[in-house]
Every structure is written in C-alpha cells, then in structure tokens.
Short mmCIF file of C-alpha atoms in Angstrom, two decimals:
data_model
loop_
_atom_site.label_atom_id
_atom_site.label_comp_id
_atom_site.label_asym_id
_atom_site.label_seq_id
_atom_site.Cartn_x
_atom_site.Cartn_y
_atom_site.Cartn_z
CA UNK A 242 129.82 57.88 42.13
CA UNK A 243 132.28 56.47 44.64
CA UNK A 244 135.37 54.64 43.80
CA UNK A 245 133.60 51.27 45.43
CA UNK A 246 129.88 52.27 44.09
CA UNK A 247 131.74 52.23 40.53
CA UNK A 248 133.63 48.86 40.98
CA UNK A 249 130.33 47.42 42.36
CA UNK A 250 128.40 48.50 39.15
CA UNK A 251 130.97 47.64 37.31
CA UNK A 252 130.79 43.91 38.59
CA UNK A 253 127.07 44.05 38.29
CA UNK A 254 126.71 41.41 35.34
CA UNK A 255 129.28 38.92 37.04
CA UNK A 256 127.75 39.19 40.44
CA UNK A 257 124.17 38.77 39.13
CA UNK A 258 125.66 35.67 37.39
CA UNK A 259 127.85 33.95 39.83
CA UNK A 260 126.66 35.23 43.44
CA UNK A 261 123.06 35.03 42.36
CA UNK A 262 122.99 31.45 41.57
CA UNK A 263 124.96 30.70 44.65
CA UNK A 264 122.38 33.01 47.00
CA UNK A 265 119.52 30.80 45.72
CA UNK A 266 121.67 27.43 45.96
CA UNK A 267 122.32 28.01 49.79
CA UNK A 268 118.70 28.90 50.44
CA UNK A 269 117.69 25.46 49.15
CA UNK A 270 120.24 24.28 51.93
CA UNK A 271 119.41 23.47 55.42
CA UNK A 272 122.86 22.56 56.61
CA UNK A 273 126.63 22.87 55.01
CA UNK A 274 127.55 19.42 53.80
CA UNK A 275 129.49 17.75 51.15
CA UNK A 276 126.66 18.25 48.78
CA UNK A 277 126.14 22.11 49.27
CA UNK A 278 130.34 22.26 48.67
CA UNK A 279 129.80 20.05 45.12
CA UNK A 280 127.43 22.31 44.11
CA UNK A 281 129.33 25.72 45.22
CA UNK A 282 132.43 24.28 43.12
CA UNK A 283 130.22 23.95 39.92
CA UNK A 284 128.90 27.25 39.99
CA UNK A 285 132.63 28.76 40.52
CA UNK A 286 133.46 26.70 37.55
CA UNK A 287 130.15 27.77 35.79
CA UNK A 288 131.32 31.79 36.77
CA UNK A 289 134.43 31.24 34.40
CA UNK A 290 136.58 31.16 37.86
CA UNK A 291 138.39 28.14 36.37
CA UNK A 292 137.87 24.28 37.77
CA UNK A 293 141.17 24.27 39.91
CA UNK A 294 140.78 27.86 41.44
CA UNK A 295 136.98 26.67 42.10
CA UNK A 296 138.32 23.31 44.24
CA UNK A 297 141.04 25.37 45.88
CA UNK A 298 138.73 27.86 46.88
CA UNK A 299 135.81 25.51 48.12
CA UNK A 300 138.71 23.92 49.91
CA UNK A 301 139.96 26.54 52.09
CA UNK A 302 136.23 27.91 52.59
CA UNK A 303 135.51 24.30 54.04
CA UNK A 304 138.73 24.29 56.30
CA UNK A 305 137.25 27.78 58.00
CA UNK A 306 133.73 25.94 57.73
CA UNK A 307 135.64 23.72 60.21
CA UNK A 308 137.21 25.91 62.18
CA UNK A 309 134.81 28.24 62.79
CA UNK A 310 132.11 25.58 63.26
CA UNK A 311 129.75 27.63 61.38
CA UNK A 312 126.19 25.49 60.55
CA UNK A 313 124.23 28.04 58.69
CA UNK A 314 124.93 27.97 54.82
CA UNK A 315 124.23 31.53 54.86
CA UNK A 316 127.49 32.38 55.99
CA UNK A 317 129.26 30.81 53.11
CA UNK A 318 128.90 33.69 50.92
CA UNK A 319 130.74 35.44 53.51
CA UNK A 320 133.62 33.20 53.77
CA UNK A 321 133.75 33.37 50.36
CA UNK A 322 134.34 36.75 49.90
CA UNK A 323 137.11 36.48 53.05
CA UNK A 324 138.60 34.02 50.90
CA UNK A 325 138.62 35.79 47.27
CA UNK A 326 140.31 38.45 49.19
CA UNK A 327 143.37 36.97 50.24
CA UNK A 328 143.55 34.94 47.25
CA UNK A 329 143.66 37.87 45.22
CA UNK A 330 145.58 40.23 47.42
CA UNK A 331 149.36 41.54 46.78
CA UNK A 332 151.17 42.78 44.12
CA UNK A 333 148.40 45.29 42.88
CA UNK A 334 151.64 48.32 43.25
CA UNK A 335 152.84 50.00 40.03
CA UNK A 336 156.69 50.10 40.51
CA UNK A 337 157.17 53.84 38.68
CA UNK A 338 159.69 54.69 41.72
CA UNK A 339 162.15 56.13 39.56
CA UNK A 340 162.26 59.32 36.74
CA UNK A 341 161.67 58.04 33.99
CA UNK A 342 160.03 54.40 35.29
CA UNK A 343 158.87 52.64 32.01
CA UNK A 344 155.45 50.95 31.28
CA UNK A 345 155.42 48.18 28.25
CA UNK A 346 152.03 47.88 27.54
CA UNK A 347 151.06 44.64 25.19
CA UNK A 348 148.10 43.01 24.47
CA UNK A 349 145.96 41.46 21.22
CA UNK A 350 143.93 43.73 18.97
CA UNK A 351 140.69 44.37 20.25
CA UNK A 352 140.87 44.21 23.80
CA UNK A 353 141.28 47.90 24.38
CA UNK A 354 144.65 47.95 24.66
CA UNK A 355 145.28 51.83 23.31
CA UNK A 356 142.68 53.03 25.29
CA UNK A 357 144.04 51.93 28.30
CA UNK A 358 147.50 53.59 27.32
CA UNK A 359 145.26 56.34 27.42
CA UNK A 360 143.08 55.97 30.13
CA UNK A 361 146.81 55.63 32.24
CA UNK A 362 148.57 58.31 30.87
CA UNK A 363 145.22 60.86 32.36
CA UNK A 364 145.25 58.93 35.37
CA UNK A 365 148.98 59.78 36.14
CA UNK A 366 148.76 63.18 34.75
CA UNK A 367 145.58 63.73 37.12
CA UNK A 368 148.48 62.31 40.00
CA UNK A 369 150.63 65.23 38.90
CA UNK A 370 152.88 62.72 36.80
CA UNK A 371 154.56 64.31 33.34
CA UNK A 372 154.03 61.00 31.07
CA UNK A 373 155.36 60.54 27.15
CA UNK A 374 153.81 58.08 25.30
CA UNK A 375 155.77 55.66 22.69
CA UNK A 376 154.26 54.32 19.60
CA UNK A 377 156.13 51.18 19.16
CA UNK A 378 153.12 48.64 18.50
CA UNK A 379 154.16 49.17 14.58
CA UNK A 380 152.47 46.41 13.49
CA UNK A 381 149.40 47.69 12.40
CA UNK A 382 149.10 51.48 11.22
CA UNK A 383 145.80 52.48 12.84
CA UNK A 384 147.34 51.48 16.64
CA UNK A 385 149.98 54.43 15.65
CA UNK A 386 146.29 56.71 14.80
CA UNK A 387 144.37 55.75 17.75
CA UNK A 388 147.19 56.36 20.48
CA UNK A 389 148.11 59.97 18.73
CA UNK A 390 144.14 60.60 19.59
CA UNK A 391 144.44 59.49 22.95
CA UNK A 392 147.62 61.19 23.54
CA UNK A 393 145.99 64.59 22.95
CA UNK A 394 142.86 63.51 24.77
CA UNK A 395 145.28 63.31 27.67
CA UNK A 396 147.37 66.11 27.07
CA UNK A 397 150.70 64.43 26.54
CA UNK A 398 153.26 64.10 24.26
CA UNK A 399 153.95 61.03 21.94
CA UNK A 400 156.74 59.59 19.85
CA UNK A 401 156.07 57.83 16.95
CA UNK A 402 157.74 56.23 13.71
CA UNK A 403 156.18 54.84 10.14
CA UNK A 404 153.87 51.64 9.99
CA UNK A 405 156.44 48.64 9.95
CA UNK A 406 159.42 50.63 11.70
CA UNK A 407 161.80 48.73 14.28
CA UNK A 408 159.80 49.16 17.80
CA UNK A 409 162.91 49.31 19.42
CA UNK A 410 163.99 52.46 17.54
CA UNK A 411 160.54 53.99 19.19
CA UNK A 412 161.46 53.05 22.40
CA UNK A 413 165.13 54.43 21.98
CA UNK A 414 163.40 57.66 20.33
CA UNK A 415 160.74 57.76 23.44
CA UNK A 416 163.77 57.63 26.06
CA UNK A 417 165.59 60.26 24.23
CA UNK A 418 162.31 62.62 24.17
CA UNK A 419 161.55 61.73 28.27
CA UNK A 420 164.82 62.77 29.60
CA UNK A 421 165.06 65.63 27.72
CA UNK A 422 161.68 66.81 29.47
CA UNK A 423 162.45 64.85 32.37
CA UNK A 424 159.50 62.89 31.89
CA UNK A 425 158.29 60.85 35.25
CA UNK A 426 156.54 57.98 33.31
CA UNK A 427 157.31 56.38 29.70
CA UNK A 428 154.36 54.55 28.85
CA UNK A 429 154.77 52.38 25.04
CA UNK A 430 152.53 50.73 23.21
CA UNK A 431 154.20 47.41 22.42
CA UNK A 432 153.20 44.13 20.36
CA UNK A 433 149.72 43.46 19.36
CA UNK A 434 150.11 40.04 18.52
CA UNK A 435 151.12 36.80 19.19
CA UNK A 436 150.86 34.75 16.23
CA UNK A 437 154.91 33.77 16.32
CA UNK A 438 155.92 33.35 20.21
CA UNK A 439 159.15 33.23 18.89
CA UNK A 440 158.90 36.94 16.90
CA UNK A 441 157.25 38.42 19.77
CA UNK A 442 159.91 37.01 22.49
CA UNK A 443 162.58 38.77 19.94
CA UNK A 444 161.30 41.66 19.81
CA UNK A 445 160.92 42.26 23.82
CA UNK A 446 164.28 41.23 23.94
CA UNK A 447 165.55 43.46 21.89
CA UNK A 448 163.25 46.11 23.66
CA UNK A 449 164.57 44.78 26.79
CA UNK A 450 168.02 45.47 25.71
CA UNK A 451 167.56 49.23 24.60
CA UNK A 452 165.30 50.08 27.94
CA UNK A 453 168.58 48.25 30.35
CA UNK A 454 170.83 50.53 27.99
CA UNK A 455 169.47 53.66 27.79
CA UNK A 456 167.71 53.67 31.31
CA UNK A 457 170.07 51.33 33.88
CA UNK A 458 168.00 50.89 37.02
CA UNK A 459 164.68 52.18 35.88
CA UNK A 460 161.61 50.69 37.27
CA UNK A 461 160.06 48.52 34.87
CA UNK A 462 156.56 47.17 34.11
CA UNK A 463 155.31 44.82 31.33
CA UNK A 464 151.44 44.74 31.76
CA UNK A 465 149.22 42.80 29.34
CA UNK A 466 145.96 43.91 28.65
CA UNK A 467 142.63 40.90 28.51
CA UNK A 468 139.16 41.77 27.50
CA UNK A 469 137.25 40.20 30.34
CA UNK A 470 134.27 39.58 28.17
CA UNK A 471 136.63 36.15 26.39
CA UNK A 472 136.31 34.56 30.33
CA UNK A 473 138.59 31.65 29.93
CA UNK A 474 140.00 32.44 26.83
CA UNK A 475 141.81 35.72 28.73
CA UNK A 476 143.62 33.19 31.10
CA UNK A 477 144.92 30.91 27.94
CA UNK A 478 146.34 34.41 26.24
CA UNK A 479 147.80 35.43 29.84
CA UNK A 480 149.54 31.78 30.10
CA UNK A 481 151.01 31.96 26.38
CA UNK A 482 151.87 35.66 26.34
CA UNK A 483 153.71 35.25 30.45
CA UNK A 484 155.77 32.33 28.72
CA UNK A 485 157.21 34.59 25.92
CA UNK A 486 157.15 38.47 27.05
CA UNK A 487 158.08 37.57 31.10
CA UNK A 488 154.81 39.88 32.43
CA UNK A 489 154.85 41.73 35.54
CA UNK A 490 151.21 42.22 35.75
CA UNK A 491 147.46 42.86 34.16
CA UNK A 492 145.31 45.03 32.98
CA UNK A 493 141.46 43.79 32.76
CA UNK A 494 139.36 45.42 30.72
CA UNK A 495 135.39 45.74 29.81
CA UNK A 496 134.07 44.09 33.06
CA UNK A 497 131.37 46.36 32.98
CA UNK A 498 129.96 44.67 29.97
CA UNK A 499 130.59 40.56 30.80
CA UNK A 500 129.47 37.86 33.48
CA UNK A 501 132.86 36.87 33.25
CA UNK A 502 134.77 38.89 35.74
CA UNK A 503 135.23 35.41 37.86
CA UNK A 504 138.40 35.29 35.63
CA UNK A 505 140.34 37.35 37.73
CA UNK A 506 141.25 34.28 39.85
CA UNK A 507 142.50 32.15 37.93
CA UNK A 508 144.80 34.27 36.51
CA UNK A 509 145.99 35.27 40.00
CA UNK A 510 145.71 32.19 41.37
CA UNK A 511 147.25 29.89 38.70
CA UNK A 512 149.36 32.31 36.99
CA UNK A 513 150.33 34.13 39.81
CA UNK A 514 149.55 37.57 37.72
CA UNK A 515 148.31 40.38 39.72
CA UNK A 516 145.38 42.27 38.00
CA UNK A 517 146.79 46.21 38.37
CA UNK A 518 143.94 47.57 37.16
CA UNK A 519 140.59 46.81 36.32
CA UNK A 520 138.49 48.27 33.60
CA UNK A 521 134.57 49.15 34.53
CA UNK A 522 133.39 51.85 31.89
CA UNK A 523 133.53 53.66 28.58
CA UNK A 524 135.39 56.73 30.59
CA UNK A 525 138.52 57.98 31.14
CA UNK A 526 138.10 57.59 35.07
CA UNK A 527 136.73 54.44 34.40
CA UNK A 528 140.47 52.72 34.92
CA UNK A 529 140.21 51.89 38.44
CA UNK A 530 143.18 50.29 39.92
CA UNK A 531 142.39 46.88 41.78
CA UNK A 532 141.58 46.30 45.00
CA UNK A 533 141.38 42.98 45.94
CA UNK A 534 138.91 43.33 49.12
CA UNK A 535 136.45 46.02 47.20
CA UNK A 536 136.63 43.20 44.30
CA UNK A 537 135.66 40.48 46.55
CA UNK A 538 133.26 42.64 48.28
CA UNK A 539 131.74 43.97 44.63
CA UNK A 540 131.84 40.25 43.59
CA UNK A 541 130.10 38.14 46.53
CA UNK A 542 127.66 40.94 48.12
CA UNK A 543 123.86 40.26 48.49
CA UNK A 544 121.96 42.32 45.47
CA UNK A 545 120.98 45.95 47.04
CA UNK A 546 117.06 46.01 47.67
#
C-alpha cells in the first residue's frame, strides 16, 4: 500500500463522517448561498473541527467563492480541501540537524505514547539513523517495561533507572550513553501526566537544564502525543500541556480507528501546533509523518466507487 493509499484508509472513518454528510448537504443545494455556508459550518463543528476553526474556514472558502465566482456547490468540497491545506501546512520538519538532536516525547497514559517512541526509533533506524532511547517517564513502572520491549523490537539501545527515580538523572545517563556511541538521535520518554501543571513544568525544567548542559546547541524537540479517538478533548490536553511543557509539535495517534481526525485543525489552527506525525495503524510503518495536502486530500475526497 502506498504512502497516500495508507493515509487515505487511515482517514476512512473521519471522511465517511465529515465529507459524507457534506457531499449529500451540497447535493440538496442548487446554488451557494448564506444558507449552504450555515450548514457547511455545522457539520465542521459536528466533525470535531472545533466552532472557531469551522467559521474561519467557511470564511476564507466564501472569500474564494467570491473571487472565483464559482455558482456550483459542487465545487465547495474542492475549495475546501485547497483551504485545509494551507491551513494546515508548515512546520511538519523534525529539527534532528545535529549528532545527538534530542526528542522529549510526553503525553497521558493511554494514548500510545511508548509505542510511538517505538514506532520512531524503527522509522529513523530504517533512515539509517543510530537512535538510544531514555526511560525517564518514571512515573509509572510498566512505561519503563513497555519501552524496553519496543526498544528491542527496534533494535536499539535503552537507558533506564528504578520506578520513581529522578527523570533528569535518565536523561543525563541517556546523553552520557549517546555520545559515547555517537548516537544521531536521543529519543526519551518523558512525563505521563499532568495532574500538577506545576510538577510537570518542574520537572521539564529541570530536564531542560541537564539537555542545555550536557548537549549546548543540540536540536531539540518536545512532541506530545493525543489519541485522536478523544476529538475535542485532544485539543483541551494540547492547550494545558503547551502552557506548562513549551511544545514544539504533535504526534496524533489512532486515526485509523475514530471519526474524529477533524481535530487536527484546531490544534493547528488555534494552537498553532504542527501535527509531525500522524498515526493510521497497529504497525510499525504505520507512523506516517504528516502531510498537510495528502491530509486534506485523504480528508475531503469523494468516496472511491
């Protein structure tokens, strides 16, 4: 299957939900008009793309309504792929320029956030990357379990410490390990949690403070990791965790399994978050990284006869 093919299925259950309910609201329409727009807007807003990403994007598709002169309401599903596109396009880059470039990698329990570690770490070992993982989600015991079985899935190495050790020390430890082997990418499993804003901000920090120490210069990513299946819920966690752990970008998973994969807009659009990568499947090639044209295209194309 094709990179596209598998974004496309992947988007399957979203595009049934939101682009076939506006397919059969345009053919009800004879003209475009201020009623065909009110009812586009409700079914953005009903396809968990948010209520002011909905009137923003009815707005500009309107403006090239105008422009263009366009009469058929056919075309709208058109312009609204044009316009998902450049709304969501920019930013999609990894910034691992330099050896080692480090990847924090936080996120709740339960939203797959080990199994992306993993699902990265093959992906940049498939690019010819040498990767160490870190285990510094301490936290909770089994996150230390589950990443030591996707670090041997994927063939690399992994540092790790007891259940309740200082994350930092992992990260300092993990450092230590990658230049030694000269390690391209650090990738570390960071906090699971965000029941204190206050604990978690500290703890980043302090982080922070070891990675500017031990690595001066290094390219840097924080990416937090949403289960797409929790729709608006995944925007309110993206808001509260970009306030306390200063994000660089996201990491969507389980799209292949929700009707909610609208919710990629809002978080781009009022967040300002780029998605990096996108989650489709149960397998390890299944971490796709985002493209915001395929998405668009994947999201707003006419059902295949």
């Amino acid at each position: 299957m094709g990179l596209f093919s598998k974004i496309r299925e992947g988007l399957k259950k979203t595009r049934e939900s939101i682009s076939g309910q506006i397919s059969s609201m345009l053919h009800s329409f004879t003209k475009i008009d201020d009623e065909l727009f009110e009812e586009l807007e409700e079914l953005l807003v009903m396809g968990d793309v948010g209520m002011n990403s909905a009137q923003r994007i009815c707005e500009t598709v309107k403006k090239k309504v105008k422009e263009t002169g366009e009469k058929d309401p056919n075309a709208i599903m058109g312009l609204l792929q044009e316009t998902v596109a450049e709304l969501l396009a920019g930013g999609q880059e990894l910034d691992v320029k330099t050896q080692p470039s480090m990847i924090l990698v936080i996120g709740v329990n339960g939203v797959g956030k080990t199994t992306t570690i993993g699902k990265l770490a093959s992906r940049f070992k498939q690019e010819g990357k040498s990767v160490i993982l870190g285990a510094a989600d301490t936290f909770r015991a089994a996150a230390i379990e589950q990443l030591q079985v996707w670090s041997q899935r994927a063939g690399v190495p992994m540092v790790a410490h007891s259940e309740g050790a200082d994350p930092a020390a992992v990260v300092f430890d993990t450092i230590a390990a990658a230049k030694a082997r000269h390690c391209d990418v650090i990738i570390c499993d960071t906090a699971g949690r965000l029941h204190n804003k206050k604990n978690l901000m500290d703890e980043l920090s302090k982080i922070g403070r070891v990675i500017d120490r031990e690595l001066p210069g290094c390219s840097k990513e924080v990416l937090l990791v949403l289960d797409a299946t929790t729709g608006q819920n995944a925007v309110n966690q993206a808001r509260e965790f970009q306030k306390a752990a200063g994000i660089t970008g996201i990491i969507l998973t389980k799209l292949d399994g929700t009707a909610k994969g609208g919710v990629v807009i809002p978080i781009r659009e009022e967040l300002g978050l780029s998605v990096k990568f996108i989650g489709v499947g149960e397998q390890v090639d299944d971490l796709q990284p985002f493209d915001a044209e395929d998405f668009a295209k994947a999201l707003f194309d006419r059902p295949q006869s």
